[in-house]
Coordinates of C-alpha atoms and ligand atoms in Angstrom, one line a residue:
M30 CA 16.3 3.5 -11.6
S31 CA 15.5 6.6 -9.6
Q32 CA 13.8 5.9 -6.4
E33 CA 12.1 2.8 -7.7
P34 CA 14.0 -0.5 -7.8
A35 CA 15.5 -1.5 -11.1
N36 CA 13.0 -3.9 -12.7
P37 CA 14.1 -4.2 -16.3
S38 CA 10.9 -5.9 -17.4
S39 CA 8.9 -2.9 -16.4
H40 CA 10.9 -0.7 -18.8
A41 CA 9.6 -1.8 -22.1
Q42 CA 7.3 1.0 -23.2
S43 CA 4.5 0.5 -25.6
H44 CA 5.2 3.8 -27.6
V45 CA 1.5 4.5 -27.9
H46 CA 1.7 8.2 -28.9
S47 CA -0.9 10.9 -28.3
P48 CA 0.2 14.0 -30.2
R49 CA -0.3 17.4 -28.4
P50 CA -0.2 20.5 -30.7
A51 CA 1.2 23.9 -29.5
T52 CA 1.0 27.4 -30.9
A53 CA 3.5 30.2 -30.5
R54 CA 2.4 33.9 -31.0
R55 CA 4.2 37.1 -31.7
S56 CA 5.6 38.0 -28.2
P57 CA 6.8 41.1 -26.4
A58 CA 10.5 41.6 -25.9
L59 CA 12.0 38.6 -24.1
S60 CA 13.9 39.5 -20.9
G61 CA 15.5 37.8 -17.8
R62 CA 17.9 35.0 -17.1
A63 CA 17.5 31.4 -18.1
R64 CA 19.4 28.2 -17.2
V65 CA 19.0 25.5 -19.8
P66 CA 19.1 21.8 -18.7
G67 CA 22.3 19.7 -18.7
D68 CA 24.0 18.7 -21.9
K69 CA 22.4 15.7 -23.4
S70 CA 25.6 14.1 -24.8
I71 CA 27.4 14.5 -21.5
S72 CA 24.4 13.3 -19.5
H73 CA 24.1 10.0 -21.5
R74 CA 27.8 9.4 -21.1
S75 CA 27.7 10.2 -17.4
L76 CA 25.2 7.5 -16.7
M77 CA 26.9 5.0 -19.1
F78 CA 30.4 5.5 -17.8
G79 CA 29.3 5.8 -14.2
G80 CA 27.3 2.6 -14.6
L81 CA 30.3 0.8 -16.0
A82 CA 33.0 2.1 -13.7
S83 CA 33.8 0.6 -10.4
G84 CA 32.7 2.5 -7.3
E85 CA 30.5 5.5 -7.1
T86 CA 29.8 8.3 -9.6
R87 CA 28.0 11.4 -8.4
I88 CA 26.4 13.6 -11.1
T89 CA 24.9 17.1 -10.7
G90 CA 23.1 19.0 -13.5
L91 CA 22.0 15.8 -15.3
L92 CA 19.5 16.3 -18.0
E93 CA 16.4 14.5 -16.8
G94 CA 14.9 14.2 -20.3
E95 CA 13.3 11.0 -21.5
D96 CA 16.3 10.1 -23.7
V97 CA 18.7 10.2 -20.8
I98 CA 16.4 8.4 -18.4
N99 CA 16.1 5.5 -20.9
T100 CA 19.9 5.2 -20.9
G101 CA 19.9 5.1 -17.1
R102 CA 17.3 2.3 -17.3
A103 CA 19.4 0.3 -19.7
M104 CA 22.5 0.6 -17.4
A105 CA 20.3 -0.5 -14.5
A106 CA 19.1 -3.4 -16.5
M107 CA 22.8 -4.4 -17.0
G108 CA 23.7 -4.2 -13.3
A109 CA 24.3 -0.6 -12.3
T110 CA 22.5 1.0 -9.4
I111 CA 21.2 4.5 -10.2
A112 CA 19.3 6.7 -7.8
R113 CA 18.5 10.4 -7.4
K114 CA 19.3 11.9 -4.0
G115 CA 18.4 15.6 -3.7
D116 CA 20.2 17.4 -6.6
E117 CA 22.6 14.5 -7.2
W118 CA 22.4 11.3 -9.2
I119 CA 24.4 8.6 -7.5
V120 CA 25.5 5.7 -9.7
Q121 CA 27.2 2.5 -8.4
G122 CA 28.9 0.9 -11.4
T123 CA 29.5 -2.7 -12.2
G124 CA 33.2 -2.4 -13.0
N125 CA 34.6 -2.5 -16.5
G126 CA 33.9 -5.9 -18.2
C127 CA 31.2 -6.8 -15.6
L128 CA 27.9 -5.8 -17.2
L129 CA 25.1 -8.4 -16.8
E130 CA 23.0 -9.8 -19.5
P131 CA 19.8 -7.7 -19.7
Q132 CA 16.7 -9.8 -19.1
A133 CA 14.4 -7.8 -21.3
P134 CA 14.8 -5.7 -24.5
L135 CA 16.6 -2.3 -23.8
D136 CA 14.1 0.4 -24.8
F137 CA 15.8 3.6 -25.9
G138 CA 12.6 5.5 -26.9
N139 CA 13.5 8.3 -29.3
A140 CA 17.3 8.3 -28.5
G141 CA 19.9 7.5 -31.2
T142 CA 22.8 8.4 -28.8
G143 CA 21.6 6.1 -26.0
C144 CA 20.9 3.2 -28.4
R145 CA 24.0 3.4 -30.6
L146 CA 26.5 4.0 -27.7
T147 CA 25.0 1.2 -25.7
M148 CA 25.2 -1.2 -28.7
G149 CA 28.9 -0.6 -28.7
L150 CA 29.2 -0.8 -24.9
A151 CA 27.2 -4.0 -24.5
G152 CA 27.4 -5.6 -27.9
V153 CA 30.9 -7.1 -27.5
Y154 CA 30.0 -8.9 -24.3
A155 CA 29.4 -12.7 -24.5
M156 CA 25.7 -12.2 -23.9
R157 CA 22.5 -11.4 -25.8
S158 CA 21.1 -7.9 -25.8
T159 CA 18.1 -6.6 -27.7
F160 CA 17.6 -3.0 -28.6
I161 CA 14.2 -1.4 -29.3
G162 CA 12.8 2.2 -29.6
D163 CA 10.0 4.4 -30.8
A164 CA 8.7 4.8 -34.4
S165 CA 11.4 7.5 -35.1
L166 CA 14.3 5.4 -33.8
T167 CA 13.0 2.3 -35.5
K168 CA 13.4 4.1 -38.9
R169 CA 17.0 5.2 -38.3
P170 CA 20.0 3.4 -39.7
M171 CA 21.9 1.2 -37.2
G172 CA 24.3 -0.3 -39.8
R173 CA 26.8 2.5 -39.2
V174 CA 27.3 1.0 -35.7
L175 CA 26.6 -2.7 -36.5
D176 CA 29.2 -2.8 -39.3
P177 CA 32.2 -2.2 -37.0
L178 CA 30.7 -4.4 -34.3
R179 CA 30.5 -7.3 -36.8
Q180 CA 34.2 -6.8 -37.6
M181 CA 34.8 -7.2 -33.8
G182 CA 33.0 -10.5 -33.8
V183 CA 29.5 -9.6 -32.8
Q184 CA 26.6 -11.5 -34.3
V185 CA 23.8 -9.2 -35.4
E186 CA 20.1 -10.0 -35.9
S187 CA 18.3 -6.9 -37.3
Q188 CA 15.4 -5.8 -39.5
P189 CA 15.9 -5.0 -43.2
G190 CA 18.3 -2.1 -43.7
D191 CA 19.8 -2.8 -40.2
R192 CA 16.9 -1.2 -38.4
L193 CA 15.6 -1.9 -34.9
P194 CA 14.7 -4.2 -33.2
V195 CA 18.3 -5.4 -33.1
T196 CA 19.7 -8.4 -31.1
L197 CA 23.4 -8.6 -30.5
T198 CA 25.3 -11.7 -29.4
G199 CA 28.9 -10.9 -28.5
P200 CA 31.9 -13.3 -29.1
R201 CA 33.8 -15.0 -26.3
T202 CA 36.6 -12.5 -26.9
A203 CA 36.1 -9.5 -29.1
A204 CA 38.7 -8.6 -31.7
P205 CA 40.3 -5.1 -31.6
I206 CA 39.9 -3.2 -34.9
T207 CA 41.2 0.0 -36.5
Y208 CA 38.1 1.7 -37.9
R209 CA 38.1 4.7 -40.2
L210 CA 34.7 6.5 -39.8
P211 CA 32.8 6.6 -43.1
M212 CA 30.7 9.6 -41.9
A213 CA 31.2 12.4 -39.4
S214 CA 29.5 10.8 -36.4
A215 CA 30.3 11.1 -32.7
Q216 CA 27.9 8.3 -32.1
V217 CA 29.7 5.8 -34.3
K218 CA 33.1 6.9 -33.0
S219 CA 31.9 6.5 -29.4
A220 CA 30.3 3.1 -30.1
V221 CA 33.5 1.7 -31.4
L222 CA 35.6 3.2 -28.5
L223 CA 33.1 1.8 -26.0
A224 CA 33.3 -1.6 -27.6
G225 CA 37.1 -1.3 -27.3
L226 CA 36.7 -1.0 -23.5
N227 CA 35.8 -4.7 -23.2
T228 CA 38.2 -5.9 -26.0
P229 CA 41.7 -7.1 -25.4
G230 CA 44.4 -4.9 -27.0
I231 CA 44.1 -1.6 -28.7
T232 CA 41.0 -0.5 -30.6
T233 CA 41.5 2.5 -32.9
V234 CA 39.1 4.9 -34.5
I235 CA 40.3 7.3 -37.3
E236 CA 38.2 10.4 -37.6
P237 CA 38.8 12.4 -40.7
V238 CA 36.4 15.2 -39.6
A239 CA 36.4 16.0 -35.9
T240 CA 33.1 15.6 -34.1
R241 CA 32.1 16.2 -30.5
D242 CA 34.8 14.8 -28.2
H243 CA 32.9 14.1 -25.0
T244 CA 33.6 10.3 -25.1
E245 CA 37.4 10.9 -25.3
K246 CA 37.5 13.5 -22.6
M247 CA 35.2 11.7 -20.2
L248 CA 36.7 8.3 -20.6
T249 CA 40.1 9.7 -19.9
G250 CA 38.6 11.3 -16.7
F251 CA 37.3 7.8 -15.7
G252 CA 40.8 6.4 -16.0
A253 CA 40.7 4.8 -19.5
K254 CA 44.1 4.6 -21.3
L255 CA 43.1 6.7 -24.4
D256 CA 45.5 8.3 -26.8
V257 CA 44.7 10.9 -29.5
T258 CA 47.2 11.8 -32.3
I259 CA 46.8 13.6 -35.6
D260 CA 47.7 11.8 -38.8
T261 CA 49.6 13.5 -41.6
D262 CA 46.3 14.0 -43.5
G263 CA 44.8 15.8 -40.5
A264 CA 42.6 13.0 -39.3
R265 CA 42.3 12.3 -35.6
R266 CA 43.5 8.8 -34.5
I267 CA 41.9 7.8 -31.2
S268 CA 43.2 4.6 -29.6
I269 CA 41.9 3.0 -26.5
E270 CA 43.4 0.2 -24.5
G271 CA 40.8 -2.5 -23.6
Q272 CA 40.0 -4.1 -20.3
G273 CA 41.5 -1.4 -18.1
D274 CA 40.0 -0.2 -14.8
L275 CA 37.5 2.6 -14.8
R276 CA 36.8 4.4 -11.6
G277 CA 33.8 6.4 -10.5
Q278 CA 34.0 10.2 -10.9
I279 CA 32.3 13.4 -9.7
I280 CA 30.6 15.1 -12.7
A281 CA 28.9 18.5 -13.0
V282 CA 27.1 18.5 -16.3
P283 CA 27.2 22.0 -18.0
G284 CA 24.1 23.5 -19.8
D285 CA 23.4 22.1 -23.3
P286 CA 24.3 24.5 -26.1
S287 CA 21.9 22.6 -28.3
S288 CA 19.0 23.5 -26.0
A289 CA 20.4 27.0 -25.4
A290 CA 20.0 27.4 -29.2
F291 CA 16.2 28.0 -28.8
P292 CA 16.1 30.9 -26.3
L293 CA 19.2 32.2 -28.1
V294 CA 17.6 32.5 -31.5
A295 CA 14.3 33.6 -29.9
A296 CA 16.1 36.6 -28.2
L297 CA 17.8 37.5 -31.5
I298 CA 14.6 37.6 -33.5
V299 CA 12.0 39.0 -31.0
P300 CA 12.5 42.8 -31.2
G301 CA 13.8 44.5 -28.1
S302 CA 14.8 41.3 -26.3
D303 CA 17.7 41.2 -23.9
I304 CA 18.4 37.9 -22.0
I305 CA 21.2 36.0 -20.3
I306 CA 21.5 32.2 -20.7
E307 CA 23.6 30.8 -17.9
N308 CA 26.2 28.1 -17.7
V309 CA 26.3 27.0 -21.4
L310 CA 28.9 24.4 -22.5
M311 CA 31.5 26.1 -24.8
N312 CA 33.4 23.1 -26.1
D313 CA 34.8 24.0 -29.5
T314 CA 33.1 20.9 -31.1
R315 CA 29.7 22.3 -30.1
T316 CA 29.8 26.1 -30.8
G317 CA 29.2 26.3 -34.5
L318 CA 25.8 27.9 -34.1
I319 CA 27.2 30.7 -31.9
T320 CA 30.0 31.4 -34.5
T321 CA 27.4 31.5 -37.3
L322 CA 24.9 33.8 -35.5
I323 CA 27.7 36.2 -34.6
E324 CA 28.8 36.3 -38.3
M325 CA 25.1 37.1 -39.1
G326 CA 25.3 40.1 -36.9
G327 CA 23.9 38.5 -33.7
D328 CA 24.6 40.5 -30.5
I329 CA 25.9 37.6 -28.4
T330 CA 28.5 38.3 -25.7
L331 CA 30.1 35.5 -23.8
I332 CA 30.4 36.5 -20.2
N333 CA 31.8 34.9 -17.1
R334 CA 33.9 32.4 -19.1
R335 CA 35.3 29.6 -16.9
N336 CA 36.3 26.0 -16.8
A337 CA 34.1 23.6 -14.9
G338 CA 35.0 20.0 -14.6
G339 CA 37.3 20.1 -17.6
E340 CA 34.9 21.9 -20.0
D341 CA 34.7 25.5 -20.9
V342 CA 31.4 27.2 -20.0
A343 CA 30.1 30.7 -20.3
D344 CA 26.9 32.7 -19.8
L345 CA 25.5 34.1 -23.0
H346 CA 24.2 37.7 -23.1
V347 CA 21.9 38.0 -26.1
K348 CA 20.2 41.0 -27.5
A349 CA 17.7 41.3 -30.4
S350 CA 19.7 42.0 -33.6
E351 CA 19.3 42.8 -37.2
L352 CA 20.6 39.6 -38.9
T353 CA 22.1 39.2 -42.3
G354 CA 22.3 36.0 -44.3
V355 CA 25.6 34.2 -44.6
E356 CA 27.3 31.2 -46.2
V357 CA 27.6 28.5 -43.6
P358 CA 30.6 26.3 -44.6
A359 CA 30.1 22.6 -44.8
A360 CA 33.2 22.1 -42.5
R361 CA 31.2 23.7 -39.7
A362 CA 28.4 21.1 -39.8
P363 CA 29.8 18.7 -37.1
S364 CA 30.0 21.5 -34.6
M365 CA 26.4 22.6 -35.1
I366 CA 24.8 19.4 -36.5
D367 CA 21.7 19.6 -34.2
E368 CA 21.3 23.3 -34.5
Y369 CA 20.4 23.7 -38.2
P370 CA 16.6 23.8 -37.5
A371 CA 17.2 26.7 -35.1
L372 CA 19.6 28.4 -37.6
A373 CA 17.0 28.1 -40.4
V374 CA 14.5 29.9 -38.2
A375 CA 17.1 32.7 -37.5
A376 CA 17.8 32.8 -41.3
S377 CA 14.0 33.3 -41.9
F378 CA 14.3 36.7 -40.2
A379 CA 17.7 37.7 -41.7
K380 CA 18.3 40.1 -44.6
G381 CA 19.3 38.2 -47.7
E382 CA 20.1 34.6 -48.2
T383 CA 21.6 32.1 -45.8
R384 CA 23.2 29.0 -47.5
M385 CA 23.9 25.9 -45.5
T386 CA 25.9 23.1 -47.0
G387 CA 27.2 19.7 -45.9
L388 CA 23.9 18.7 -44.4
D389 CA 23.7 15.0 -45.5
E390 CA 23.6 13.8 -41.9
L391 CA 20.5 15.8 -41.2
R392 CA 18.6 13.2 -43.3
V393 CA 19.1 10.5 -40.6
K394 CA 18.3 12.4 -37.4
E395 CA 15.1 11.9 -35.3
S396 CA 13.4 12.9 -38.6
D397 CA 14.7 13.7 -42.0
R398 CA 15.5 17.1 -40.6
L399 CA 16.4 18.7 -43.9
A400 CA 13.0 17.9 -45.4
A401 CA 11.1 18.6 -42.1
V402 CA 12.8 22.1 -41.9
A403 CA 12.1 22.9 -45.5
R404 CA 8.4 21.8 -45.3
G405 CA 8.0 23.8 -42.1
L406 CA 9.5 26.9 -43.6
E407 CA 7.3 26.6 -46.7
A408 CA 4.2 26.1 -44.5
N409 CA 5.0 29.4 -42.9
G410 CA 5.6 31.4 -46.1
V411 CA 9.4 31.4 -45.9
D412 CA 11.2 31.4 -49.2
C413 CA 13.7 28.5 -49.2
T414 CA 15.2 25.8 -51.5
E415 CA 16.1 22.3 -50.4
G416 CA 19.0 20.4 -52.1
H417 CA 20.1 16.9 -51.4
D418 CA 22.6 18.1 -48.8
W419 CA 22.0 21.8 -48.6
L420 CA 19.4 24.4 -47.8
T421 CA 19.1 28.1 -48.7
V422 CA 16.7 30.4 -46.8
R423 CA 15.8 34.0 -47.9
G424 CA 14.6 35.9 -44.9
R425 CA 12.2 38.7 -44.0
P426 CA 13.8 40.8 -41.2
D427 CA 10.4 42.3 -40.2
G428 CA 8.7 38.8 -40.0
K429 CA 6.0 40.2 -42.2
G430 CA 4.0 37.5 -44.0
I431 CA 5.8 34.7 -42.0
G432 CA 3.8 32.2 -40.0
G433 CA 0.3 31.1 -40.1
G434 CA 1.2 27.5 -40.8
T435 CA 1.1 24.1 -39.0
V436 CA 4.4 22.2 -38.9
A437 CA 4.7 18.4 -39.1
T438 CA 7.2 17.5 -36.4
H439 CA 7.7 13.8 -37.2
L440 CA 8.5 12.9 -33.6
D441 CA 11.4 15.3 -33.7
H442 CA 11.9 17.5 -30.6
R443 CA 14.2 20.0 -32.3
I444 CA 11.7 20.6 -35.2
A445 CA 9.0 21.3 -32.6
M446 CA 11.1 23.8 -30.5
S447 CA 12.5 25.6 -33.6
F448 CA 9.2 26.4 -35.1
L449 CA 7.7 27.5 -31.8
V450 CA 10.6 29.9 -31.7
M451 CA 9.7 31.1 -35.2
G452 CA 6.1 31.9 -34.0
L453 CA 7.4 34.3 -31.3
A454 CA 8.6 36.8 -34.0
A455 CA 6.4 36.0 -37.0
E456 CA 3.5 38.1 -38.1
N457 CA 1.1 35.2 -37.7
P458 CA 1.1 32.4 -35.1
V459 CA 3.0 29.2 -35.8
T460 CA 1.5 25.8 -34.8
V461 CA 3.4 22.5 -34.4
D462 CA 1.4 19.3 -34.7
D463 CA 3.0 17.8 -31.6
A464 CA 5.0 19.2 -28.7
T465 CA 5.2 16.0 -26.6
M466 CA 8.6 15.0 -27.9
I467 CA 10.2 18.2 -26.4
A468 CA 10.4 16.2 -23.2
T469 CA 13.0 13.9 -24.7
S470 CA 15.7 16.6 -24.4
F471 CA 14.2 19.8 -22.8
P472 CA 11.3 19.1 -20.5
E473 CA 11.5 22.6 -19.1
F474 CA 11.2 24.3 -22.5
M475 CA 7.7 25.7 -22.2
G476 CA 8.2 27.0 -18.6
L477 CA 11.6 28.5 -19.4
M478 CA 10.4 30.3 -22.5
A479 CA 7.2 31.5 -20.7
A480 CA 9.4 33.0 -17.9
L481 CA 11.3 35.0 -20.5
G482 CA 8.0 36.4 -21.9
A483 CA 7.3 34.0 -24.8
V484 CA 3.7 33.4 -25.6
I485 CA 3.2 29.7 -26.4
E486 CA 0.0 27.8 -25.9
G487 CA -0.3 24.1 -25.7
Ligands
LIG16 C1 25.6 12.9 -30.4 C2 26.1 12.9 -31.7 C3 25.4 13.5 -32.9 C4 24.2 14.4 -32.4 C5 23.4 13.7 -31.3 C6 24.3 13.5 -30.1 C7 26.4 12.3 -29.3 O1 24.9 12.4 -33.7 O2 23.4 14.6 -33.5 O3 22.3 14.6 -31.0 O4 26.1 12.6 -28.2 O5 27.3 11.6 -29.7 P1 25.7 11.8 -34.8 O6 26.8 11.0 -34.3 O7 24.7 10.9 -35.6 O8 26.2 12.9 -35.7

């Protein structure tokens, strides 16, 4: 991929990991404008769907984080040509149904999205494909994707508990299924829909709780015949017709609201701050954190709202605010699932208690995020209680007594960034044991935060 030729065998990484700590200190008011990198979900899908579609896909604003680069390498290993030219990524796809058998294991590093979606995409092909990843990804459950693939006729070799490494052997012809999601997961929904692309007939996913809809929107843009209806019980029924043509597209990836979460919370809690975060995706399935922070009293104004490439985007004008604890409803979890660590940090500086429920999926992210957040808060003197699927945080608006701890990040980029943000407003510095994983989703984090005035060493 990139400027180098696609040599799949060179892609297997050893995952030798050298942790690099970082420390954030109480900072002066943050100011200025920031542009966060492209949305990770849309970036993965741009390379996948572009790599599959016939003809050329041109992508601007792609997130060049390690997670997305690994997805590009996987697509290159299955026949796509992917190169960066100036500001654009140019993808020549294989054509739907024409992926090639990868000659080496596909290494997804830290990325659940890349791994699980590609299992769906490639698993139903009559070929063998092997999936590997780093220590974090190797601990994560893959059965949620492997179970529906088994129903479609895919043979699975996996480690106990359906963990990586996984080898998939697809049937001569996959069987279409109707699959009701047992958990709120856009990755599982997407994996089944992508498997449906190379399956004759109609594959259907029933989604009782709506999750991010990038797969549906983008596949429709690429020319897939996809239909969404609402069942009488309110569930979304998404049907895709297999073996149709997909054609290359021009894609402008908007800024990632999950990355915007960090400067956003930082500006709210560092006294006197006033910043603008430009070009942030405002898709309703992704804006739960902004809704919650506004309910907490956060001074966040959406300016310059516009539609870009089929998605709503806006600039966020954020000013330091006195926050008050709120009850965050469980129903909101899918629209802010990656943002709970950042919200917990905001709650640490809010008056009163913030109660977050419906957090069971946090247990199976890049780390057990519920435990990692609770331990990080405790290490920094924040009063919190962890339940099996809930968390309460009792804040200190002045930041007094907060900080002074070292946080175990467990190879989780969002834990690292969240606690560095905490250190910017806490009385005492906050250290994270490892900042290297930030490069998986937000390689520019340190520079972007420093440009706003944040004091982070490491
Ligand atoms: C994603 C879905 C979510 C999210 C992840 C990206 C996607 O995972 O946490 O960061 O792009 O589909 P789940 O499907 O496991 O909730």
